[in-house]
mmCIF file of C-alpha atoms in Angstrom:
data_model
loop_
_atom_site.group_PDB
_atom_site.id
_atom_site.type_symbol
_atom_site.label_atom_id
_atom_site.label_comp_id
_atom_site.label_asym_id
_atom_site.label_seq_id
_atom_site.Cartn_x
_atom_site.Cartn_y
_atom_site.Cartn_z
ATOM 1 C CA MET A 1 -0.063 -0.087 0.046
ATOM 2 C CA VAL A 2 1.283 3.390 -0.724
ATOM 3 C CA TYR A 3 0.025 6.015 1.873
ATOM 4 C CA LEU A 4 -0.133 9.537 0.642
ATOM 5 C CA ASP A 5 -2.806 10.648 3.506
ATOM 6 C CA TYR A 6 -0.658 11.760 6.262
ATOM 7 C CA ALA A 7 -2.723 14.871 6.800
ATOM 8 C CA ALA A 8 -5.581 12.925 7.790
ATOM 9 C CA SER A 9 -3.382 10.563 10.282
ATOM 10 C CA THR A 10 -0.023 9.044 10.727
ATOM 11 C CA PRO A 11 1.172 5.620 11.683
ATOM 12 C CA VAL A 12 2.362 5.213 15.162
ATOM 13 C CA SER A 13 6.043 5.503 15.459
ATOM 14 C CA LYS A 14 8.129 2.552 17.175
ATOM 15 C CA GLU A 15 9.149 4.947 19.647
ATOM 16 C CA ALA A 16 5.461 6.315 20.527
ATOM 17 C CA LEU A 17 4.423 2.925 20.692
ATOM 18 C CA HIS A 18 7.093 1.544 22.874
ATOM 19 C CA VAL A 19 6.279 4.336 25.447
ATOM 20 C CA PHE A 20 2.618 3.716 25.341
ATOM 21 C CA GLN A 21 3.142 -0.169 25.847
ATOM 22 C CA GLN A 22 5.549 0.702 28.767
ATOM 23 C CA LEU A 23 3.582 3.229 30.473
ATOM 24 C CA SER A 24 0.035 1.006 30.159
ATOM 25 C CA ARG A 25 1.979 -1.980 31.630
ATOM 26 C CA ASP A 26 4.034 -0.055 34.382
ATOM 27 C CA CYS A 27 2.266 3.120 35.086
ATOM 28 C CA TYR A 28 -1.677 1.994 35.201
ATOM 29 C CA GLY A 29 -2.540 3.969 38.462
ATOM 30 C CA ASN A 30 -5.168 6.989 38.477
ATOM 31 C CA ALA A 31 -2.924 10.231 38.336
ATOM 32 C CA SER A 32 -5.816 11.533 40.597
ATOM 33 C CA SER A 33 -5.095 8.743 43.038
ATOM 34 C CA LEU A 34 -2.959 9.777 46.212
ATOM 35 C CA HIS A 35 -1.292 6.417 46.604
ATOM 36 C CA ASP A 36 2.208 5.579 44.941
ATOM 37 C CA ALA A 37 0.680 4.462 41.930
ATOM 38 C CA GLY A 38 -1.270 7.569 41.401
ATOM 39 C CA GLY A 39 1.915 9.395 42.045
ATOM 40 C CA LYS A 40 3.788 7.456 39.569
ATOM 41 C CA ALA A 41 1.280 8.477 37.000
ATOM 42 C CA ASN A 42 0.994 11.972 38.035
ATOM 43 C CA GLU A 43 4.891 12.416 37.594
ATOM 44 C CA ILE A 44 4.571 11.194 33.841
ATOM 45 C CA LEU A 45 1.829 13.623 33.560
ATOM 46 C CA THR A 46 3.698 16.547 35.027
ATOM 47 C CA TYR A 47 6.923 15.732 32.929
ATOM 48 C CA SER A 48 4.696 15.580 29.904
ATOM 49 C CA ARG A 49 2.829 18.916 30.526
ATOM 50 C CA GLN A 50 6.413 20.467 31.114
ATOM 51 C CA SER A 51 7.962 19.009 27.943
ATOM 52 C CA LEU A 52 4.828 19.931 25.766
ATOM 53 C CA ALA A 53 4.703 23.446 27.090
ATOM 54 C CA LYS A 54 8.854 23.821 26.246
ATOM 55 C CA LEU A 55 7.828 22.521 22.630
ATOM 56 C CA LEU A 56 5.107 25.309 22.308
ATOM 57 C CA ASP A 57 7.197 28.252 23.714
ATOM 58 C CA GLY A 58 4.947 28.351 26.960
ATOM 59 C CA GLU A 59 4.344 27.560 30.569
ATOM 60 C CA SER A 60 3.378 24.079 32.001
ATOM 61 C CA ASP A 61 0.510 25.328 33.737
ATOM 62 C CA GLY A 62 -1.035 26.413 30.410
ATOM 63 C CA VAL A 63 -1.266 22.785 28.989
ATOM 64 C CA PHE A 64 -4.143 20.900 29.285
ATOM 65 C CA PHE A 65 -4.639 17.460 27.821
ATOM 66 C CA THR A 66 -7.563 16.282 25.928
ATOM 67 C CA SER A 67 -8.885 13.444 23.893
ATOM 68 C CA GLY A 68 -7.794 14.856 20.503
ATOM 69 C CA GLY A 69 -7.962 18.067 18.248
ATOM 70 C CA THR A 70 -11.404 18.026 17.704
ATOM 71 C CA GLU A 71 -12.048 18.311 21.489
ATOM 72 C CA SER A 72 -9.333 20.607 21.827
ATOM 73 C CA ASN A 73 -11.133 23.019 19.684
ATOM 74 C CA ILE A 74 -14.238 22.557 21.302
ATOM 75 C CA LEU A 75 -12.986 23.014 24.674
ATOM 76 C CA ALA A 76 -10.753 25.953 23.807
ATOM 77 C CA ILE A 77 -13.530 28.181 22.279
ATOM 78 C CA HIS A 78 -16.287 27.234 24.725
ATOM 79 C CA SER A 79 -13.935 27.714 27.795
ATOM 80 C CA ILE A 80 -12.714 31.375 26.600
ATOM 81 C CA MET A 81 -16.344 32.452 25.832
ATOM 82 C CA ASN A 82 -17.467 31.124 28.730
ATOM 83 C CA GLY A 83 -15.101 33.460 30.685
ATOM 84 C CA LEU A 84 -15.632 36.443 28.940
ATOM 85 C CA PRO A 85 -18.080 39.141 30.215
ATOM 86 C CA ALA A 86 -21.593 39.747 28.769
ATOM 87 C CA HIS A 87 -20.410 42.854 26.623
ATOM 88 C CA LYS A 88 -17.715 40.536 24.938
ATOM 89 C CA GLN A 89 -20.070 37.892 23.417
ATOM 90 C CA HIS A 90 -19.060 38.078 20.031
ATOM 91 C CA ILE A 91 -16.689 35.422 17.999
ATOM 92 C CA VAL A 92 -15.047 35.693 14.819
ATOM 93 C CA THR A 93 -13.769 32.826 12.800
ATOM 94 C CA THR A 94 -13.340 31.696 8.947
ATOM 95 C CA LYS A 95 -14.942 29.820 6.566
ATOM 96 C CA MET A 96 -12.006 27.594 6.066
ATOM 97 C CA GLU A 97 -11.981 25.992 9.792
ATOM 98 C CA HIS A 98 -12.098 22.506 10.684
ATOM 99 C CA PRO A 99 -15.802 21.362 11.338
ATOM 100 C CA SER A 100 -14.965 21.102 15.110
ATOM 101 C CA VAL A 101 -14.498 24.855 15.129
ATOM 102 C CA HIS A 102 -17.774 25.382 13.333
ATOM 103 C CA TYR A 103 -19.557 23.056 15.937
ATOM 104 C CA ALA A 104 -18.433 25.061 18.469
ATOM 105 C CA VAL A 105 -19.428 28.228 17.278
ATOM 106 C CA ASN A 106 -22.780 27.085 16.113
ATOM 107 C CA ALA A 107 -23.581 25.831 19.616
ATOM 108 C CA LEU A 108 -22.576 29.253 21.011
ATOM 109 C CA THR A 109 -25.162 30.870 19.193
ATOM 110 C CA HIS A 110 -27.740 28.933 20.767
ATOM 111 C CA ARG A 111 -27.209 31.020 23.998
ATOM 112 C CA GLY A 112 -27.016 34.379 22.333
ATOM 113 C CA VAL A 113 -23.433 34.525 21.148
ATOM 114 C CA LYS A 114 -22.672 36.651 17.883
ATOM 115 C CA VAL A 115 -20.939 34.633 15.251
ATOM 116 C CA THR A 116 -19.136 36.230 12.342
ATOM 117 C CA ILE A 117 -17.580 34.051 9.727
ATOM 118 C CA ILE A 118 -15.155 35.763 7.659
ATOM 119 C CA GLU A 119 -13.807 34.457 4.067
ATOM 120 C CA PRO A 120 -10.196 35.023 2.751
ATOM 121 C CA ASN A 121 -9.116 36.762 -0.356
ATOM 122 C CA GLU A 122 -8.579 34.838 -3.404
ATOM 123 C CA GLU A 123 -5.072 33.662 -2.400
ATOM 124 C CA GLY A 124 -6.780 31.895 0.412
ATOM 125 C CA ILE A 125 -5.505 34.369 3.060
ATOM 126 C CA ILE A 126 -7.155 36.145 6.035
ATOM 127 C CA THR A 127 -5.580 39.703 5.738
ATOM 128 C CA LYS A 128 -5.477 42.325 8.583
ATOM 129 C CA ASP A 129 -8.153 44.576 6.345
ATOM 130 C CA ILE A 130 -10.521 41.609 6.482
ATOM 131 C CA LEU A 131 -10.321 40.664 9.800
ATOM 132 C CA GLU A 132 -10.245 44.227 11.000
ATOM 133 C CA GLU A 133 -13.569 44.811 9.166
ATOM 134 C CA ALA A 134 -15.155 41.932 10.970
ATOM 135 C CA LEU A 135 -14.485 43.289 14.379
ATOM 136 C CA LEU A 136 -16.793 44.884 16.627
ATOM 137 C CA PRO A 137 -16.610 46.456 20.180
ATOM 138 C CA GLU A 138 -18.114 43.585 21.863
ATOM 139 C CA THR A 139 -15.583 40.986 19.911
ATOM 140 C CA GLY A 140 -14.201 38.545 22.527
ATOM 141 C CA LEU A 141 -12.631 35.968 20.298
ATOM 142 C CA VAL A 142 -11.127 35.241 17.181
ATOM 143 C CA SER A 143 -10.420 31.841 15.956
ATOM 144 C CA ILE A 144 -8.274 31.107 12.832
ATOM 145 C CA GLN A 145 -6.406 28.220 11.981
ATOM 146 C CA HIS A 146 -2.912 28.190 11.653
ATOM 147 C CA ALA A 147 -2.798 26.306 8.410
ATOM 148 C CA ASN A 148 -5.629 24.420 6.558
ATOM 149 C CA SER A 149 -5.578 20.732 6.558
ATOM 150 C CA GLU A 150 -7.107 20.537 2.874
ATOM 151 C CA THR A 151 -5.181 22.981 1.030
ATOM 152 C CA GLY A 152 -2.032 23.530 3.276
ATOM 153 C CA ILE A 153 -2.346 27.386 3.131
ATOM 154 C CA ILE A 154 -0.565 29.189 6.085
ATOM 155 C CA GLN A 155 -2.298 32.006 7.647
ATOM 156 C CA PRO A 156 -0.439 35.021 8.875
ATOM 157 C CA LEU A 157 -1.326 34.786 12.487
ATOM 158 C CA ALA A 158 1.861 36.715 13.500
ATOM 159 C CA GLU A 159 0.567 39.796 11.480
ATOM 160 C CA LEU A 160 -2.782 39.743 12.811
ATOM 161 C CA ALA A 161 -1.997 39.103 16.415
ATOM 162 C CA PRO A 162 -1.141 42.960 17.201
ATOM 163 C CA LEU A 163 -4.404 44.311 15.684
ATOM 164 C CA LEU A 164 -6.312 41.913 18.256
ATOM 165 C CA LYS A 165 -3.927 42.416 21.112
ATOM 166 C CA LYS A 166 -4.553 46.293 20.688
ATOM 167 C CA ARG A 167 -8.352 45.595 20.919
ATOM 168 C CA HIS A 168 -8.102 43.268 23.852
ATOM 169 C CA VAL A 169 -9.353 40.409 21.998
ATOM 170 C CA PHE A 170 -8.199 36.702 22.770
ATOM 171 C CA PHE A 171 -6.622 34.606 19.671
ATOM 172 C CA HIS A 172 -7.276 31.056 19.291
ATOM 173 C CA THR A 173 -5.634 28.974 16.706
ATOM 174 C CA ASP A 174 -6.118 25.162 15.573
ATOM 175 C CA ALA A 175 -2.426 24.077 14.974
ATOM 176 C CA VAL A 176 -3.313 20.415 14.641
ATOM 177 C CA GLN A 177 -1.832 20.401 11.110
ATOM 178 C CA THR A 178 1.213 22.512 11.801
ATOM 179 C CA PHE A 179 2.557 21.035 15.167
ATOM 180 C CA GLY A 180 5.431 19.012 14.446
ATOM 181 C CA LYS A 181 5.478 20.265 10.474
ATOM 182 C CA ILE A 182 6.618 23.668 10.990
ATOM 183 C CA ARG A 183 7.388 25.904 14.095
ATOM 184 C CA VAL A 184 4.480 26.585 16.440
ATOM 185 C CA SER A 185 5.378 29.016 19.156
ATOM 186 C CA LEU A 186 2.838 30.816 21.394
ATOM 187 C CA LYS A 187 4.972 33.814 21.680
ATOM 188 C CA GLU A 188 6.025 33.969 17.970
ATOM 189 C CA LEU A 189 2.586 33.564 16.733
ATOM 190 C CA GLY A 190 1.312 35.930 19.200
ATOM 191 C CA VAL A 191 -1.821 33.765 19.915
ATOM 192 C CA ASP A 192 -3.529 33.000 23.384
ATOM 193 C CA ALA A 193 -4.816 29.464 22.800
ATOM 194 C CA ILE A 194 -3.282 26.569 20.581
ATOM 195 C CA SER A 195 -4.945 23.468 19.986
ATOM 196 C CA ILE A 196 -2.936 20.461 18.752
ATOM 197 C CA SER A 197 -3.454 16.622 18.431
ATOM 198 C CA SER A 198 -1.584 13.121 18.934
ATOM 199 C CA HIS A 199 -2.388 11.186 15.830
ATOM 200 C CA LYS A 200 -0.664 13.764 13.455
ATOM 201 C CA VAL A 201 2.628 13.584 14.928
ATOM 202 C CA TYR A 202 3.079 9.920 14.707
ATOM 203 C CA ALA A 203 1.348 8.993 18.162
ATOM 204 C CA PRO A 204 -1.904 6.955 18.877
ATOM 205 C CA LYS A 205 -5.078 8.476 18.452
ATOM 206 C CA GLY A 206 -6.846 9.574 21.692
ATOM 207 C CA ALA A 207 -4.862 12.590 22.924
ATOM 208 C CA GLY A 208 -4.477 16.258 22.291
ATOM 209 C CA ALA A 209 -4.176 19.228 24.053
ATOM 210 C CA VAL A 210 -5.039 23.033 24.215
ATOM 211 C CA TYR A 211 -2.572 25.359 25.485
ATOM 212 C CA MET A 212 -4.048 28.447 27.052
ATOM 213 C CA SER A 213 -2.399 31.544 27.953
ATOM 214 C CA THR A 214 -2.455 32.254 31.674
ATOM 215 C CA GLU A 215 -3.953 35.814 30.985
ATOM 216 C CA VAL A 216 -7.179 34.198 29.305
ATOM 217 C CA PRO A 217 -9.857 34.056 32.042
ATOM 218 C CA TRP A 218 -11.322 30.681 30.824
ATOM 219 C CA LYS A 219 -14.409 28.960 32.549
ATOM 220 C CA PRO A 220 -14.894 25.120 32.020
ATOM 221 C CA LEU A 221 -17.503 23.453 29.743
ATOM 222 C CA TYR A 222 -18.420 21.008 32.183
ATOM 223 C CA THR A 223 -18.792 22.469 35.666
ATOM 224 C CA GLY A 224 -17.689 20.312 38.312
ATOM 225 C CA ALA A 225 -14.693 18.626 36.804
ATOM 226 C CA VAL A 226 -11.598 18.207 38.777
ATOM 227 C CA GLN A 227 -9.201 16.560 36.093
ATOM 228 C CA GLU A 228 -6.928 18.796 34.111
ATOM 229 C CA SER A 229 -7.524 22.021 36.429
ATOM 230 C CA GLY A 230 -11.379 21.589 35.779
ATOM 231 C CA PHE A 231 -10.756 21.846 32.134
ATOM 232 C CA ARG A 232 -12.021 18.699 31.029
ATOM 233 C CA PRO A 233 -13.702 15.689 33.080
ATOM 234 C CA GLY A 234 -12.664 12.119 33.080
ATOM 235 C CA THR A 235 -9.707 9.637 33.935
ATOM 236 C CA VAL A 236 -6.617 11.275 32.360
ATOM 237 C CA ASN A 237 -5.194 9.046 29.718
ATOM 238 C CA VAL A 238 -1.459 9.074 30.868
ATOM 239 C CA PRO A 239 -0.129 6.016 28.533
ATOM 240 C CA CYS A 240 -1.625 8.080 25.414
ATOM 241 C CA ILE A 241 -0.401 11.448 26.676
ATOM 242 C CA GLY A 242 3.225 9.986 27.222
ATOM 243 C CA ALA A 243 3.301 8.264 23.954
ATOM 244 C CA PHE A 244 1.833 11.697 22.284
ATOM 245 C CA VAL A 245 4.501 13.948 24.087
ATOM 246 C CA ALA A 246 7.280 11.435 23.325
ATOM 247 C CA ALA A 247 6.128 11.588 19.699
ATOM 248 C CA SER A 248 6.084 15.253 19.591
ATOM 249 C CA GLU A 249 9.854 15.616 21.094
ATOM 250 C CA GLN A 250 11.140 13.106 18.401
ATOM 251 C CA THR A 251 9.118 14.972 15.575
ATOM 252 C CA ILE A 252 10.269 18.345 16.605
ATOM 253 C CA LEU A 253 13.894 17.151 16.728
ATOM 254 C CA GLN A 254 13.389 16.276 13.094
ATOM 255 C CA LEU A 255 11.499 19.002 11.910
ATOM 256 C CA GLU A 256 13.795 20.818 9.654
ATOM 257 C CA GLU A 257 15.024 17.354 8.252
ATOM 258 C CA GLN A 258 11.688 16.321 7.291
ATOM 259 C CA HIS A 259 10.627 19.749 6.054
ATOM 260 C CA LYS A 260 13.405 19.530 3.674
ATOM 261 C CA LEU A 261 12.336 15.967 2.609
ATOM 262 C CA ASP A 262 8.660 17.354 2.067
ATOM 263 C CA CYS A 263 9.986 20.360 -0.097
ATOM 264 C CA GLN A 264 11.767 17.563 -2.360
ATOM 265 C CA LEU A 265 9.011 15.534 -2.843
ATOM 266 C CA ARG A 266 6.735 18.164 -3.574
ATOM 267 C CA ASP A 267 8.988 19.880 -5.952
ATOM 268 C CA TYR A 268 9.503 16.228 -7.860
ATOM 269 C CA PHE A 269 5.885 15.510 -7.921
ATOM 270 C CA ILE A 270 4.959 19.286 -9.746
ATOM 271 C CA GLN A 271 8.068 18.889 -12.065
ATOM 272 C CA GLN A 272 6.829 15.321 -13.047
ATOM 273 C CA LEU A 273 3.154 16.493 -13.593
ATOM 274 C CA LYS A 274 4.587 19.019 -16.010
ATOM 275 C CA LYS A 275 7.302 16.529 -17.638
ATOM 276 C CA GLN A 276 4.439 14.306 -18.165
ATOM 277 C CA GLN A 277 1.937 16.822 -19.215
ATOM 278 C CA LEU A 278 -0.600 15.543 -16.952
ATOM 279 C CA PRO A 279 -3.733 17.776 -16.552
ATOM 280 C CA VAL A 280 -3.274 18.057 -12.789
ATOM 281 C CA ARG A 281 -3.214 21.812 -11.252
ATOM 282 C CA THR A 282 -2.014 22.500 -7.939
ATOM 283 C CA LEU A 283 -2.274 25.246 -5.545
ATOM 284 C CA HIS A 284 1.475 25.275 -5.149
ATOM 285 C CA ASP A 285 1.408 26.778 -8.795
ATOM 286 C CA ASN A 286 0.450 29.944 -7.259
ATOM 287 C CA GLY A 287 3.686 31.401 -5.408
ATOM 288 C CA LYS A 288 2.023 34.156 -3.617
ATOM 289 C CA ARG A 289 0.840 32.027 -0.742
ATOM 290 C CA ARG A 290 2.861 30.476 1.877
ATOM 291 C CA MET A 291 2.072 26.755 2.159
ATOM 292 C CA LEU A 292 2.806 23.448 4.004
ATOM 293 C CA PRO A 293 5.081 21.735 1.835
ATOM 294 C CA HIS A 294 3.918 17.927 2.766
ATOM 295 C CA ILE A 295 0.177 18.999 1.423
ATOM 296 C CA ILE A 296 -0.711 19.461 -2.091
ATOM 297 C CA GLY A 297 -4.051 20.497 -3.300
ATOM 298 C CA CYS A 298 -4.827 19.448 -6.773
ATOM 299 C CA PHE A 299 -7.399 19.592 -9.414
ATOM 300 C CA PHE A 300 -7.484 16.661 -11.949
ATOM 301 C CA GLU A 301 -9.264 18.114 -15.114
ATOM 302 C CA GLY A 302 -12.015 16.014 -16.167
ATOM 303 C CA PHE A 303 -12.425 13.945 -13.119
ATOM 304 C CA GLU A 304 -14.357 14.503 -9.882
ATOM 305 C CA GLY A 305 -11.878 14.033 -6.847
ATOM 306 C CA GLN A 306 -13.845 11.331 -5.401
ATOM 307 C CA TYR A 307 -13.452 9.532 -8.759
ATOM 308 C CA VAL A 308 -9.674 9.834 -8.722
ATOM 309 C CA MET A 309 -9.520 8.800 -4.901
ATOM 310 C CA LEU A 310 -11.487 5.715 -5.570
ATOM 311 C CA ALA A 311 -9.134 4.830 -8.727
ATOM 312 C CA CYS A 312 -6.179 5.284 -6.501
ATOM 313 C CA ASN A 313 -7.398 3.161 -3.757
ATOM 314 C CA LYS A 314 -7.951 0.639 -6.417
ATOM 315 C CA HIS A 315 -4.229 0.345 -7.372
ATOM 316 C CA GLY A 316 -3.366 0.528 -3.530
ATOM 317 C CA ILE A 317 -2.658 4.140 -3.137
ATOM 318 C CA CYS A 318 -4.194 6.175 -0.562
ATOM 319 C CA ILE A 319 -5.002 9.755 -1.290
ATOM 320 C CA SER A 320 -8.010 12.314 -0.017
ATOM 321 C CA THR A 321 -10.593 14.451 -1.118
ATOM 322 C CA GLY A 322 -10.135 16.678 1.685
ATOM 323 C CA SER A 323 -10.696 16.605 5.252
ATOM 324 C CA ALA A 324 -11.225 13.010 6.849
ATOM 325 C CA CYS A 325 -13.728 14.281 9.268
ATOM 326 C CA ALA A 326 -15.962 15.455 6.426
ATOM 327 C CA SER A 327 -15.840 12.175 4.403
ATOM 328 C CA GLY A 328 -19.404 10.756 3.033
ATOM 329 C CA TYR A 329 -20.688 14.353 2.073
ATOM 330 C CA HIS A 330 -20.436 14.800 -1.295
ATOM 331 C CA HIS A 331 -20.404 18.367 -1.913
ATOM 332 C CA PRO A 332 -17.541 21.091 -2.526
ATOM 333 C CA SER A 333 -15.463 21.421 0.535
ATOM 334 C CA PRO A 334 -16.090 24.844 2.012
ATOM 335 C CA ALA A 335 -12.066 25.498 2.532
ATOM 336 C CA VAL A 336 -11.696 24.783 -1.225
ATOM 337 C CA LYS A 337 -14.729 26.865 -2.056
ATOM 338 C CA ALA A 338 -13.461 29.687 -0.081
ATOM 339 C CA LEU A 339 -10.562 30.085 -2.880
ATOM 340 C CA HIS A 340 -13.671 31.490 -4.910
ATOM 341 C CA LEU A 341 -13.444 28.440 -7.117
ATOM 342 C CA SER A 342 -16.552 27.263 -8.968
ATOM 343 C CA ASP A 343 -18.526 24.169 -7.555
ATOM 344 C CA ARG A 344 -17.300 22.336 -10.549
ATOM 345 C CA ASP A 345 -13.456 23.081 -10.190
ATOM 346 C CA ALA A 346 -14.092 22.402 -6.243
ATOM 347 C CA LEU A 347 -15.339 18.872 -6.683
ATOM 348 C CA GLN A 348 -12.473 18.005 -8.672
ATOM 349 C CA PHE A 349 -10.248 18.673 -5.697
ATOM 350 C CA ILE A 350 -7.920 15.889 -4.342
ATOM 351 C CA ARG A 351 -5.144 16.245 -1.258
ATOM 352 C CA ILE A 352 -2.021 14.354 -1.369
ATOM 353 C CA SER A 353 -0.009 14.392 1.832
ATOM 354 C CA PHE A 354 3.538 13.280 2.646
ATOM 355 C CA GLY A 355 5.184 11.836 5.511
ATOM 356 C CA ARG A 356 8.007 10.426 7.208
ATOM 357 C CA MET A 357 8.075 7.125 5.147
ATOM 358 C CA THR A 358 7.166 8.530 1.913
ATOM 359 C CA SER A 359 9.386 8.168 -1.081
ATOM 360 C CA LYS A 360 9.856 9.103 -4.729
ATOM 361 C CA ASP A 361 8.950 5.641 -5.737
ATOM 362 C CA ASP A 362 5.384 6.209 -4.167
ATOM 363 C CA ILE A 363 5.210 9.521 -6.130
ATOM 364 C CA ASP A 364 6.000 7.564 -9.396
ATOM 365 C CA GLN A 365 3.168 5.022 -8.605
ATOM 366 C CA LEU A 366 0.687 7.905 -7.828
ATOM 367 C CA LEU A 367 1.744 9.628 -11.250
ATOM 368 C CA HIS A 368 1.437 6.131 -13.246
ATOM 369 C CA THR A 369 -2.146 6.003 -11.875
ATOM 370 C CA PHE A 370 -2.787 9.687 -13.264
ATOM 371 C CA MET A 371 -1.541 8.753 -16.398
ATOM 372 C CA ASN A 372 -3.937 5.684 -16.690
ATOM 373 C CA LEU A 373 -6.840 7.930 -15.862
ATOM 374 C CA GLN A 374 -5.527 10.451 -18.675
ATOM 375 C CA LYS A 375 -5.359 7.655 -21.222
ATOM 376 C CA GLU A 376 -8.998 6.718 -19.950
ATOM 377 C CA THR A 377 -9.970 10.112 -20.974
ATOM 378 C CA GLU A 378 -8.302 10.201 -24.116
ATOM 379 C CA GLY A 379 -9.899 6.926 -25.349
ATOM 380 C CA GLU A 380 -13.214 8.126 -24.991
#
């Protein structure tokens, strides 16, 4: 099998699996228990919190562990809005966000929170002017993803942050797709809250985290919880969190090397598309955008993305038509439509994403499948 869907999920690394197995076997106590077994689990949790905070350029008391990226986004947004006064109940987010962000803001509307959904410019970028136009005196929170999981387009958060600081508006970002791929620093980005997930960095599914600045006056979504300083109820999954942090440490150490490899694979893929004269256009063809190199959004002329994906799957190649969390819905992706494309073009969208084990041979097999698809069209 050729796996080219790393943006959806990554395989568990040997190191992360080893940590998970070891902690499951030797550190099975409840971290909230007062006996020695609980204390041992709590020590692992404390180390994990400190390590992850360091990787995010923050403080350990700002880290709250969750079950994954979706819960991280929902809890971060609700907790921040819960802590804001009545005159700051307006949230701004974008059309391209992960579905979990839209779940969160839609739920907030039922309790009277005003929501504004903004669209990017034709390059897929939220500019300072676009954001400023959406801000109101009652705006309390802005949530903008660091980079889109479907298109790979990176948002200029550091350029937007000063505007929000000036207006005393809190800034949350979904960094699930960027953590471990490019540098994610609380201080450099200028954000107040960050969401991340374990299964994007070669760790088991089931863990995630929210980093919340100590300046944020958050209040929990679930009242009465004692775990994670009240941020989230439920027994803390120490083995999964330990594996998450071990994988994160390893991924960050390899970040520059992997980034270079991703760029080489991307360039090779685009060069071969042109060399073989395949009717495939990529979002990377536009040099005005800053993009993640491991995600390539493509449009295969003459075929809907779903057909291309199924044809690749038939040949043992895994690609995507967009966000896996929205699979099963056969309509243009909001993130792709936000690029001001027609429904026809948006439905042709496919996503290829590289990872630690991707090779040029994998790319060649994909290109060969593309060539066969082209021949089908020419033969009609």
